[in-house]
Amino acid sequence: MLYCSRAVGLNEYMQSETRNCQNCKNQFTIEPEDFDFYKKMDVPAPTFCPDCRFKQRAVWRNEMMLYSRTCNLCDKSTLSMYHPKSPYVIYCQDCWMSDKWDPFSYGQNYNFNKPFFEQFNELLRAVPKFGIYASNEMGPNINSEYTNFAGGSKDCYLVFNSSPQNENCAYGRGLSYCRDVFDSYFLSKTERAYEAINVHESSTVSWAQDVTGCINSFYLLNCSGCQNCFGCVNLRQKTYYFLNQPLTKKEYEKRVNEIRGSYQRMEEFKMRFEKLAISLPRRENANLKNLNSTGNYIFESKNCFNSFEIESCENSQYLFAVKFAKDSYDLIGHGRMSELLLEGVAVGTSQRVLGSWWVMGSHDVEYSFALRSGENCIGCDGVHNAKFAVLNKQYPEEEYKKIRAHIVTELKEKGLYGMYFPKELALFAYNETIAQDNFPLTKEVAITQGFRWQNELQKTSGRETLKSDKIPDHIKDVPDTITKEILSCITCGRNYKIILAELQLYRNMLLPIPRQCFYCRHQDRIRRRGPMKIFDRVCTNCKKEIKTTYSPDRPEIVYCEACYQQEVV
């Protein structure tokens, strides 16, 4: 087919190619500039579609399912993203980063007569793993033991994929430069927020989504520069608005004070707000300050496609939760100050890295795990300052090149080179990882697709000391002893507790005690965030074709950017 290139500077018409995914059998298209990138990386074009490739990477990233473990080196209690029944040796963060052990001592001689990934799996099972991933390059975590894929945190609890400089935050994902933020997703430079999604440079906001520069406002959607607004959609620079209608300060405060703090009244108002929101137009996406890019929650990026939750990226595709990456494809997490990355999870400050998990400060690395400051490595795990290394054993340069060439030939013959680690090697079960967040599957379907399933997730139920119907309706009536009670989620039955910092936030912001556990609240935010998938749709106003995360069968009124700016803003 003929294709009008999406990248600036290429010939106007170039050849694209449609393939059938070898995994799910659905069709996907590889564009001319994609072939250019794969040629630059010296790998074959993929045989799996983008969704299948994402799941194969995502099943290696367990952020939230944490377990109680004992460090196998110092015998201290620690948290771990690895299930107690997993085969891996677990060290606490301090021990893993120390000189108390030598990852090179686990080195294996490469066997030319044995499949590479079989040998790599043996190494993976032997080399100790750190229980919790802490991004030390983003700053130390202080009093924030219950965090994962986080750095530069202070007094944080159950915060994931967040850095740097977050303080007194809990139950969040994708936070940066935040303080006193609870139950939120993808926030930056914000103080005192609750149940917020894609909120930036704001203060004292709750139940807010796609909001910038707002203060002391609740139940907002697509608002900017608003103060003292309650239940508002598509407003700019407004003050004392209630359900998009202006009020006097006195009348506004009267109406708001009748609602805030009461669980029943806030739940009732939420329904009124959602009714208003569904009747008003929405932008085709929540992107800002981009050039020639598609996806959602993309900020200050150029020539980025099919990407989500990225910032300051360029000439890249299929990115999720990535910042400051250039000329890279198929990444989850990190990416800072990197280029020429392909099929990576938590890879950053590196160049020319293929099919790897947490590689930092390195270049020319392939199919490696937890590698720092390395160069010319393939199939390594946990090593630091390695050079010309295979399976944690260093070689003279010429011998390394001979072994690498043999590995690459084998993987190309099997159609594996250029892909991520095979899912059979995955360290986690599907339902432990962000794969389940973004592409949820039932147990039966996950197993059919070749993933593992964990039946024994760490949780408790049936131990509640206070029933949900006995929790006081208004936060003003909640006693201090609530932090000593065990509650039960009204959705899944999981037991959960209220921590002191959480109770203080509810009291300060006049918010009721939640009746759901953190995990169900997180899933609700994922639902409100929208799918990580792009659909073809037409603008409700001008009928122009657009690409959006709102599928054509959804009821929202969706405008293209031009119509939204002209008719709404």
C-alpha positions as semicolon CSV with decimal commas, in nm:
position;residue;x (nm);y (nm);z (nm)
1;M;0,000;0,000;0,000
2;L;0,107;0,363;-0,043
3;Y;0,160;0,555;0,277
4;C;0,201;0,927;0,334
5;S;0,487;0,937;0,582
6;R;0,406;1,074;0,929
7;A;0,765;1,192;0,986
8;V;0,881;1,530;0,866
9;G;1,155;1,527;0,605
10;L;1,090;1,188;0,447
11;N;0,976;1,132;0,093
12;E;0,606;1,202;0,052
13;Y;0,513;0,848;-0,048
14;M;0,686;0,541;0,090
15;Q;0,601;0,176;0,122
16;S;0,451;0,041;0,444
17;E;0,394;-0,326;0,523
18;T;0,099;-0,500;0,689
19;R;0,175;-0,820;0,876
20;N;-0,018;-1,079;1,074
21;C;0,099;-1,105;1,433
22;Q;0,254;-1,447;1,489
23;N;0,109;-1,448;1,840
24;C;-0,252;-1,318;1,822
25;K;-0,291;-1,332;1,440
26;N;-0,422;-0,972;1,425
27;Q;-0,288;-0,741;1,158
28;F;-0,043;-0,461;1,231
29;T;0,147;-0,219;1,012
30;I;0,517;-0,140;0,998
31;E;0,587;0,203;0,852
32;P;0,889;0,311;0,645
33;E;1,052;0,500;0,932
34;D;1,005;0,194;1,153
35;F;1,214;-0,008;0,910
36;D;1,476;0,267;0,923
37;F;1,492;0,236;1,302
38;Y;1,520;-0,143;1,298
39;K;1,796;-0,115;1,042
40;K;1,977;0,131;1,267
41;M;1,946;-0,117;1,555
42;D;2,053;-0,402;1,323
43;V;1,752;-0,617;1,412
44;P;1,474;-0,770;1,202
45;A;1,136;-0,598;1,198
46;P;0,901;-0,743;1,464
47;T;0,670;-1,036;1,399
48;F;0,450;-0,958;1,702
49;C;0,198;-0,673;1,704
50;P;0,245;-0,375;1,940
51;D;-0,010;-0,504;2,195
52;C;0,152;-0,847;2,219
53;R;0,496;-0,688;2,245
54;F;0,373;-0,466;2,528
55;K;0,234;-0,761;2,724
56;Q;0,558;-0,952;2,679
57;R;0,749;-0,660;2,835
58;A;0,490;-0,565;3,095
59;V;0,482;-0,911;3,250
60;W;0,837;-0,835;3,367
61;R;0,725;-0,528;3,564
62;N;0,557;-0,595;3,897
63;E;0,511;-0,261;4,069
64;M;0,234;-0,309;4,323
65;M;0,207;-0,672;4,431
66;L;0,450;-0,680;4,721
67;Y;0,528;-0,966;4,957
68;S;0,691;-1,010;5,296
69;R;1,029;-1,179;5,255
70;T;1,355;-1,232;5,442
71;C;1,680;-1,108;5,291
72;N;1,882;-1,418;5,202
73;L;2,205;-1,238;5,295
74;C;2,143;-1,046;5,619
75;D;1,827;-1,232;5,734
76;K;1,637;-0,910;5,796
77;S;1,271;-0,877;5,707
78;T;1,217;-0,701;5,378
79;L;0,955;-0,635;5,115
80;S;0,983;-0,795;4,775
81;M;0,808;-0,790;4,440
82;Y;0,897;-1,162;4,415
83;H;0,646;-1,410;4,552
84;P;0,776;-1,621;4,846
85;K;0,735;-1,932;4,630
86;S;0,936;-1,789;4,342
87;P;1,273;-1,959;4,280
88;Y;1,483;-1,644;4,314
89;V;1,731;-1,550;4,585
90;I;1,622;-1,215;4,733
91;Y;1,845;-0,951;4,891
92;C;1,732;-0,632;5,059
93;Q;1,830;-0,314;4,879
94;D;2,125;-0,239;5,109
95;C;2,273;-0,585;5,069
96;W;2,220;-0,600;4,695
97;M;2,395;-0,266;4,640
98;S;2,682;-0,357;4,876
99;D;3,018;-0,526;4,819
100;K;2,912;-0,824;5,030
101;W;2,862;-1,036;4,721
102;D;3,013;-1,060;4,374
103;P;2,782;-1,105;4,073
104;F;3,080;-1,214;3,860
105;S;3,117;-1,519;4,086
106;Y;2,802;-1,654;3,922
107;G;2,959;-1,636;3,577
108;Q;2,895;-1,926;3,340
109;N;3,095;-2,047;3,046
110;Y;2,895;-2,004;2,728
111;N;2,792;-2,338;2,578
112;F;2,778;-2,323;2,198
113;N;2,562;-2,636;2,193
114;K;2,289;-2,507;2,426
115;P;2,016;-2,248;2,353
116;F;2,112;-1,900;2,473
117;F;1,791;-1,827;2,663
118;E;1,813;-2,162;2,841
119;Q;2,158;-2,065;2,968
120;F;2,040;-1,714;3,056
121;N;1,746;-1,854;3,255
122;E;1,987;-2,063;3,462
123;L;2,182;-1,747;3,540
124;L;1,863;-1,555;3,626
125;R;1,769;-1,818;3,882
126;A;2,113;-1,820;4,039
127;V;2,201;-1,450;4,073
128;P;2,039;-1,273;4,373
129;K;1,766;-1,019;4,299
130;F;1,688;-0,699;4,491
131;G;1,346;-0,724;4,649
132;I;1,238;-0,367;4,574
133;Y;1,351;-0,149;4,287
134;A;1,474;0,188;4,415
135;S;1,593;0,454;4,170
136;N;1,893;0,572;4,369
137;E;2,008;0,794;4,084
138;M;1,693;1,002;4,149
139;G;1,792;1,040;4,515
140;P;1,761;0,819;4,824
141;N;1,429;0,696;4,958
142;I;1,383;0,813;5,317
143;N;1,129;0,642;5,540
144;S;0,967;0,504;5,227
145;E;1,018;0,130;5,248
146;Y;0,675;0,053;5,101
147;T;0,753;0,190;4,756
148;N;0,867;0,029;4,432
149;F;1,019;0,169;4,113
150;A;1,058;0,495;4,302
151;G;1,343;0,728;4,394
152;G;1,393;1,050;4,587
153;S;1,093;0,975;4,811
154;K;1,045;1,090;5,168
155;D;0,774;0,962;5,402
156;C;0,592;0,788;5,116
157;Y;0,379;0,474;5,135
158;L;0,261;0,249;4,851
159;V;0,391;0,483;4,583
160;F;0,502;0,331;4,253
161;N;0,682;0,441;3,938
162;S;0,745;0,780;4,096
163;S;1,042;1,015;4,119
164;P;1,193;1,247;4,214
165;Q;1,122;1,460;4,522
166;N;0,791;1,325;4,645
167;E;0,710;1,376;5,010
168;N;0,429;1,248;5,233
169;C;0,249;1,079;4,943
170;A;0,062;0,749;4,939
171;Y;-0,133;0,518;4,709
172;G;-0,005;0,678;4,391
173;R;0,162;0,604;4,060
174;G;0,355;0,835;3,830
175;L;0,418;1,116;4,079
176;S;0,699;1,371;4,055
177;Y;0,772;1,677;4,269
178;C;0,457;1,619;4,476
179;R;0,374;1,668;4,841
180;D;0,073;1,545;5,039
181;V;-0,074;1,364;4,738
182;F;-0,287;1,054;4,795
183;D;-0,469;0,814;4,563
184;S;-0,349;0,979;4,244
185;Y;-0,212;0,888;3,903
186;F;0,035;1,084;3,690
187;L;0,084;1,411;3,880
188;S;0,364;1,666;3,892
189;K;0,442;1,973;4,101
190;T;0,124;1,939;4,302
191;E;0,044;1,971;4,673
192;R;-0,253;1,835;4,863
193;A;-0,438;1,625;4,609
194;Y;-0,670;1,327;4,635
195;E;-0,815;1,108;4,361
196;A;-0,642;1,303;4,085
197;I;-0,541;1,192;3,735
198;N;-0,308;1,391;3,510
199;V;-0,293;1,697;3,736
200;H;-0,005;1,943;3,731
201;E;0,104;2,255;3,918
202;S;-0,207;2,253;4,136
203;S;-0,289;2,268;4,505
204;T;-0,576;2,133;4,716
205;V;-0,768;1,950;4,445
206;S;-0,974;1,635;4,465
207;W;-1,151;1,417;4,208
208;A;-0,972;1,608;3,934
209;Q;-0,862;1,490;3,589
210;D;-0,668;1,665;3,314
211;V;-0,616;1,974;3,527
212;T;-0,339;2,236;3,534
213;G;-0,287;2,531;3,769
214;C;-0,602;2,487;3,979
215;I;-0,641;2,567;4,348
216;N;-0,892;2,463;4,614
217;S;-1,123;2,288;4,368
218;F;-1,307;1,957;4,358
219;Y;-1,460;1,741;4,085
220;L;-1,288;1,894;3,784
221;L;-1,240;1,772;3,428
222;N;-1,032;1,951;3,165
223;C;-0,989;2,269;3,367
224;S;-0,705;2,519;3,388
225;G;-0,632;2,813;3,617
226;C;-0,946;2,768;3,826
227;Q;-0,989;2,853;4,194
228;N;-1,273;2,753;4,423
229;C;-1,460;2,556;4,157
230;F;-1,674;2,252;4,233
231;G;-1,806;2,007;3,977
232;C;-1,679;2,189;3,668
233;V;-1,584;2,085;3,314
234;N;-1,385;2,268;3,044
235;L;-1,340;2,590;3,243
236;R;-1,048;2,834;3,218
237;Q;-0,952;3,096;3,476
238;K;-1,279;3,079;3,671
239;T;-1,355;3,138;4,038
240;Y;-1,655;3,031;4,247
241;Y;-1,822;2,813;3,984
242;F;-2,053;2,527;4,081
243;L;-2,150;2,276;3,810
244;N;-2,022;2,527;3,552
245;Q;-2,244;2,806;3,688
246;P;-2,107;3,122;3,860
247;L;-2,209;3,186;4,219
248;T;-2,137;3,445;4,482
249;K;-1,870;3,347;4,729
250;K;-2,131;3,309;5,002
251;E;-2,363;3,088;4,798
252;Y;-2,072;2,881;4,666
253;E;-1,937;2,811;5,014
254;K;-2,286;2,723;5,140
255;R;-2,341;2,464;4,867
256;V;-1,994;2,315;4,890
257;N;-1,998;2,289;5,269
258;E;-2,321;2,092;5,250
259;I;-2,139;1,825;5,047
260;R;-1,775;1,805;5,153
261;G;-1,680;1,556;5,420
262;S;-1,988;1,337;5,387
263;Y;-1,938;1,003;5,212
264;Q;-2,303;0,977;5,109
265;R;-2,333;1,333;4,980
266;M;-2,003;1,325;4,794
267;E;-2,101;0,998;4,626
268;E;-2,434;1,151;4,526
269;F;-2,261;1,462;4,390
270;K;-2,018;1,249;4,193
271;M;-2,311;1,115;3,995
272;R;-2,432;1,470;3,921
273;F;-2,082;1,565;3,810
274;E;-2,049;1,264;3,581
275;K;-2,386;1,348;3,424
276;L;-2,261;1,699;3,347
277;A;-1,927;1,570;3,216
278;I;-2,081;1,325;2,970
279;S;-2,292;1,606;2,819
280;L;-1,997;1,829;2,733
281;P;-1,722;1,792;2,468
282;R;-1,384;1,640;2,545
283;R;-1,050;1,686;2,373
284;E;-0,939;1,404;2,150
285;N;-0,644;1,360;2,386
286;A;-0,480;1,514;2,690
287;N;-0,153;1,598;2,514
288;L;0,024;1,932;2,553
289;K;0,301;2,114;2,365
290;N;0,382;1,838;2,117
291;L;0,473;1,819;1,752
292;N;0,356;1,539;1,525
293;S;0,274;1,287;1,799
294;T;-0,009;1,041;1,876
295;G;-0,117;0,875;2,198
296;N;-0,230;1,018;2,531
297;Y;-0,071;1,211;2,816
298;I;0,219;1,316;2,593
299;F;0,402;1,632;2,696
300;E;0,663;1,843;2,518
301;S;0,756;1,566;2,275
302;K;0,826;1,548;1,904
303;N;0,759;1,273;1,648
304;C;0,637;1,023;1,907
305;F;0,365;0,776;1,815
306;N;0,146;0,525;1,993
307;S;0,284;0,641;2,325
308;F;0,134;0,708;2,667
309;E;0,244;0,904;2,974
310;I;0,566;1,037;2,825
311;E;0,754;1,364;2,857
312;S;1,027;1,531;2,653
313;C;1,077;1,240;2,414
314;E;1,170;1,255;2,046
315;N;1,152;1,030;1,738
316;S;1,017;0,734;1,933
317;Q;0,727;0,493;1,932
318;Y;0,541;0,256;2,164
319;L;0,657;0,422;2,486
320;F;0,484;0,396;2,824
321;A;0,582;0,600;3,131
322;V;0,905;0,726;2,973
323;K;1,088;1,059;2,999
324;F;1,369;1,219;2,798
325;A;1,424;0,933;2,555
326;K;1,526;0,979;2,193
327;D;1,519;0,745;1,893
328;S;1,375;0,453;2,091
329;Y;1,096;0,197;2,051
330;D;0,899;-0,032;2,279
331;L;0,993;0,092;2,626
332;I;0,827;0,077;2,967
333;G;0,960;0,316;3,230
334;H;1,267;0,538;3,270
335;G;1,436;0,633;2,940
336;R;1,604;0,942;3,082
337;M;1,888;1,080;2,872
338;S;1,895;0,775;2,647
339;E;1,883;0,694;2,278
340;L;1,866;0,388;2,058
341;L;1,680;0,171;2,306
342;L;1,461;-0,114;2,189
343;E;1,241;-0,346;2,393
344;G;1,337;-0,225;2,739
345;V;1,190;-0,211;3,089
346;A;1,332;0,052;3,326
347;V;1,631;0,126;3,101
348;G;1,784;0,472;3,124
349;T;2,095;0,691;3,084
350;S;2,214;0,444;2,821
351;Q;2,266;0,399;2,448
352;R;2,211;0,103;2,217
353;V;2,038;-0,132;2,460
354;L;1,822;-0,420;2,336
355;G;1,577;-0,645;2,520
356;S;1,689;-0,565;2,872
357;W;1,558;-0,493;3,225
358;W;1,698;-0,205;3,433
359;V;2,017;-0,109;3,256
360;M;2,182;0,215;3,370
361;G;2,480;0,415;3,245
362;S;2,565;0,159;2,980
363;H;2,598;0,111;2,606
364;D;2,588;-0,179;2,359
365;V;2,402;-0,410;2,597
366;E;2,170;-0,691;2,492
367;Y;1,938;-0,923;2,683
368;S;2,067;-0,832;3,027
369;F;1,912;-0,781;3,368
370;A;1,997;-0,524;3,639
371;L;2,320;-0,409;3,478
372;R;2,503;-0,087;3,570
373;S;2,785;0,095;3,395
374;G;2,851;-0,179;3,144
375;E;2,951;-0,193;2,781
376;N;2,939;-0,470;2,524
377;C;2,749;-0,717;2,739
378;I;2,497;-0,984;2,647
379;G;2,305;-1,215;2,879
380;C;2,432;-1,068;3,206
381;D;2,259;-1,029;3,543
382;G;2,347;-0,794;3,829
383;V;2,697;-0,700;3,713
384;H;2,855;-0,358;3,756
385;N;3,134;-0,213;3,539
386;A;3,132;-0,515;3,310
387;K;3,299;-0,510;2,968
388;F;3,283;-0,770;2,694
389;A;3,079;-0,998;2,919
390;V;2,855;-1,297;2,843
391;L;2,657;-1,469;3,118
392;N;2,847;-1,271;3,383
393;K;3,186;-1,379;3,253
394;Q;3,422;-1,128;3,090
395;Y;3,619;-1,221;2,777
396;P;3,886;-1,072;2,553
397;E;3,719;-0,853;2,292
398;E;3,764;-1,091;1,997
399;E;3,633;-1,391;2,188
400;Y;3,334;-1,186;2,306
401;K;3,253;-1,089;1,947
402;K;3,267;-1,454;1,839
403;I;3,027;-1,563;2,116
404;R;2,792;-1,269;2,055
405;A;2,779;-1,345;1,682
406;H;2,684;-1,704;1,761
407;I;2,405;-1,589;1,996
408;V;2,268;-1,336;1,746
409;T;2,266;-1,595;1,468
410;E;2,077;-1,841;1,687
411;L;1,819;-1,584;1,793
412;K;1,766;-1,460;1,438
413;E;1,713;-1,814;1,312
414;K;1,447;-1,863;1,581
415;G;1,283;-1,524;1,514
416;L;1,370;-1,399;1,862
417;Y;1,636;-1,137;1,797
418;G;1,496;-0,786;1,839
419;M;1,217;-0,910;2,067
420;Y;1,203;-0,893;2,448
421;F;1,285;-1,187;2,674
422;P;1,055;-1,483;2,605
423;K;0,750;-1,479;2,832
424;E;0,842;-1,828;2,953
425;L;1,133;-1,666;3,140
426;A;0,920;-1,393;3,303
427;L;0,992;-1,340;3,670
428;F;0,629;-1,264;3,753
429;A;0,280;-1,395;3,689
430;Y;0,057;-1,193;3,457
431;N;-0,180;-1,078;3,734
432;E;0,110;-0,948;3,942
433;T;0,217;-0,695;3,681
434;I;0,118;-0,379;3,496
435;A;0,017;-0,605;3,207
436;Q;-0,302;-0,683;3,400
437;D;-0,361;-0,310;3,460
438;N;-0,342;-0,219;3,094
439;F;-0,452;-0,537;2,916
440;P;-0,660;-0,726;3,175
441;L;-0,707;-1,099;3,117
442;T;-0,887;-1,375;3,299
443;K;-0,680;-1,655;3,445
444;E;-0,790;-1,893;3,172
445;V;-0,702;-1,654;2,888
446;A;-0,367;-1,559;3,043
447;I;-0,263;-1,923;3,073
448;T;-0,385;-1,994;2,720
449;Q;-0,162;-1,711;2,595
450;G;0,138;-1,867;2,769
451;F;0,160;-1,652;3,082
452;R;0,170;-1,769;3,441
453;W;-0,103;-1,682;3,693
454;Q;-0,054;-1,628;4,066
455;N;-0,333;-1,774;4,279
456;E;-0,181;-1,667;4,610
457;L;-0,148;-1,289;4,601
458;Q;-0,059;-1,148;4,941
459;K;-0,377;-1,014;5,097
460;T;-0,607;-1,068;5,392
461;S;-0,984;-1,081;5,413
462;G;-1,239;-1,156;5,680
463;R;-1,036;-0,995;5,959
464;E;-1,213;-0,661;5,967
465;T;-1,278;-0,502;6,305
466;L;-1,508;-0,233;6,169
467;K;-1,778;-0,295;5,909
468;S;-1,810;-0,043;5,627
469;D;-2,165;0,054;5,733
470;K;-2,030;0,142;6,078
471;I;-1,777;0,394;5,950
472;P;-1,907;0,744;6,032
473;D;-2,051;0,914;5,725
474;H;-1,878;1,249;5,790
475;I;-1,504;1,285;5,840
476;K;-1,568;1,520;6,136
477;D;-1,721;1,227;6,322
478;V;-1,434;0,985;6,257
479;P;-1,231;0,919;6,575
480;D;-0,852;0,892;6,593
481;T;-0,892;0,520;6,661
482;I;-0,986;0,461;6,296
483;T;-0,614;0,405;6,231
484;K;-0,626;0,103;6,461
485;E;-0,922;-0,055;6,285
486;I;-0,914;-0,310;6,005
487;L;-1,161;-0,224;5,730
488;S;-1,309;-0,433;5,449
489;C;-1,334;-0,322;5,085
490;I;-1,696;-0,299;4,971
491;T;-1,591;-0,414;4,622
492;C;-1,347;-0,704;4,667
493;G;-1,355;-0,778;5,042
494;R;-0,982;-0,717;5,088
495;N;-0,886;-0,585;5,430
496;Y;-0,716;-0,246;5,445
497;K;-0,619;0,017;5,701
498;I;-0,613;0,395;5,728
499;I;-0,266;0,534;5,802
500;L;-0,218;0,846;6,014
501;A;-0,098;1,070;5,731
502;E;-0,400;0,962;5,528
503;L;-0,642;1,050;5,810
504;Q;-0,479;1,391;5,847
505;L;-0,527;1,461;5,476
506;Y;-0,894;1,361;5,490
507;R;-0,951;1,593;5,783
508;N;-0,761;1,883;5,629
509;M;-0,939;1,852;5,293
510;L;-1,278;1,749;5,435
511;L;-1,284;1,412;5,261
512;P;-1,467;1,101;5,386
513;I;-1,302;0,771;5,469
514;P;-1,285;0,558;5,150
515;R;-1,490;0,238;5,146
516;Q;-1,267;0,065;4,893
517;C;-0,917;-0,075;4,935
518;F;-0,623;0,086;4,758
519;Y;-0,614;-0,178;4,484
520;C;-0,978;-0,122;4,384
521;R;-0,930;0,255;4,399
522;H;-0,629;0,216;4,170
523;Q;-0,829;0,008;3,923
524;D;-1,097;0,276;3,919
525;R;-0,833;0,536;3,832
526;I;-0,709;0,314;3,549
527;R;-1,066;0,299;3,419
528;R;-1,102;0,678;3,437
529;R;-0,759;0,728;3,277
530;G;-0,877;0,538;2,974
531;P;-0,735;0,249;2,773
532;M;-0,380;0,241;2,644
533;K;-0,510;0,204;2,294
534;I;-0,572;0,443;2,003
535;F;-0,892;0,432;1,801
536;D;-0,994;0,593;1,475
537;R;-1,294;0,818;1,528
538;V;-1,444;1,136;1,383
539;C;-1,475;1,470;1,559
540;T;-1,833;1,506;1,680
541;N;-1,836;1,866;1,564
542;C;-1,659;1,889;1,226
543;K;-1,648;1,517;1,136
544;K;-1,272;1,530;1,080
545;E;-1,094;1,197;1,134
546;I;-0,908;1,186;1,465
547;K;-0,708;0,938;1,668
548;T;-0,819;0,910;2,029
549;T;-0,840;0,675;2,326
550;Y;-1,219;0,710;2,315
551;S;-1,346;0,416;2,111
552;P;-1,621;0,494;1,856
553;D;-1,884;0,309;2,060
554;R;-1,827;0,518;2,373
555;P;-2,087;0,784;2,457
556;E;-1,852;1,079;2,512
557;I;-1,869;1,383;2,285
558;V;-1,515;1,404;2,143
559;Y;-1,380;1,706;1,955
560;C;-1,063;1,741;1,752
561;E;-0,811;1,986;1,895
562;A;-0,913;2,269;1,661
563;C;-1,282;2,241;1,742
564;Y;-1,215;2,207;2,113
565;Q;-1,005;2,521;2,117
566;Q;-1,256;2,715;1,908
567;E;-1,587;2,593;2,047
568;V;-1,502;2,513;2,408
569;V;-1,199;2,705;2,528
